[in-house]
Short mmCIF file of C-alpha atoms in Angstrom, two decimals:
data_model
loop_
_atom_site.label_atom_id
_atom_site.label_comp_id
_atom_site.label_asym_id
_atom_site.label_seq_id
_atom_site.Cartn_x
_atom_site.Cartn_y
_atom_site.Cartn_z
CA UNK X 2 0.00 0.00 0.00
CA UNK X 3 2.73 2.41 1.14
CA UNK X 4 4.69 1.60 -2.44
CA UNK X 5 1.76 2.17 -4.45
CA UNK X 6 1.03 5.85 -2.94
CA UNK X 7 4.79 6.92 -3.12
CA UNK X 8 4.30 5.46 -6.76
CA UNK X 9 1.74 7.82 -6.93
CA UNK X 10 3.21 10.90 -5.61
CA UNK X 11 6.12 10.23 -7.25
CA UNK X 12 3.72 10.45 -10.79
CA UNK X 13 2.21 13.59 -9.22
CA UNK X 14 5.21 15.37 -8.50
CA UNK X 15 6.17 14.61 -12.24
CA UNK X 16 3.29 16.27 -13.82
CA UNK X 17 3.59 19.07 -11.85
CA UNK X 18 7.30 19.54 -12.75
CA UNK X 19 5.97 18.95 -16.01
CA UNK X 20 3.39 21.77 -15.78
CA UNK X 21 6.09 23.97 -13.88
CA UNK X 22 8.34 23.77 -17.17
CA UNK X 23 5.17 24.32 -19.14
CA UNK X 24 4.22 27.98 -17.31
CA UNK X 25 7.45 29.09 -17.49
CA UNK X 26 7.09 29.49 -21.20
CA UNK X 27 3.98 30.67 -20.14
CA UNK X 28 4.73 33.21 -18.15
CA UNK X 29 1.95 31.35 -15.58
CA UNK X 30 2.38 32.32 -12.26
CA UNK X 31 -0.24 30.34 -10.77
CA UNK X 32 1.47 26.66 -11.81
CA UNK X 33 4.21 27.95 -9.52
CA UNK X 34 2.56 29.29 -6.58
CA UNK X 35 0.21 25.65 -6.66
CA UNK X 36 3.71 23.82 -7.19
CA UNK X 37 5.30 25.58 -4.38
CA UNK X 38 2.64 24.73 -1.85
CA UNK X 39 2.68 21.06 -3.07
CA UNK X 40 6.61 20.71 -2.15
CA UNK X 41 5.75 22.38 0.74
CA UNK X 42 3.04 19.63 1.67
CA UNK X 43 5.01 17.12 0.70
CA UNK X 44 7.88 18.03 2.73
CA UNK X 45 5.82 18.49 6.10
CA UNK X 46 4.95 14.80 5.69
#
């Protein structure tokens, strides 16, 4: 169970450094401030 969901975030954290690239040739600064707060979650686990 614990493999799958690190699996998981692992997948998640790959699409959102995915999307981060992505808004930086956007310009987006919305991708960033939502990718920002994910690290940050994932980090106070």
């Amino acid at each position: 169970m614990l493999g799958s969901l690190t699996y998981i975030v692992a997948l998640i954290m790959d699409a959102l450094s995915a999307l981060l690239t992505y808004s930086m040739q956007k310009g987006s600064v919305n991708i960033h401030a939502l990718f920002y707060t994910t690290c940050l979650m994932r980090l106070r686990q």
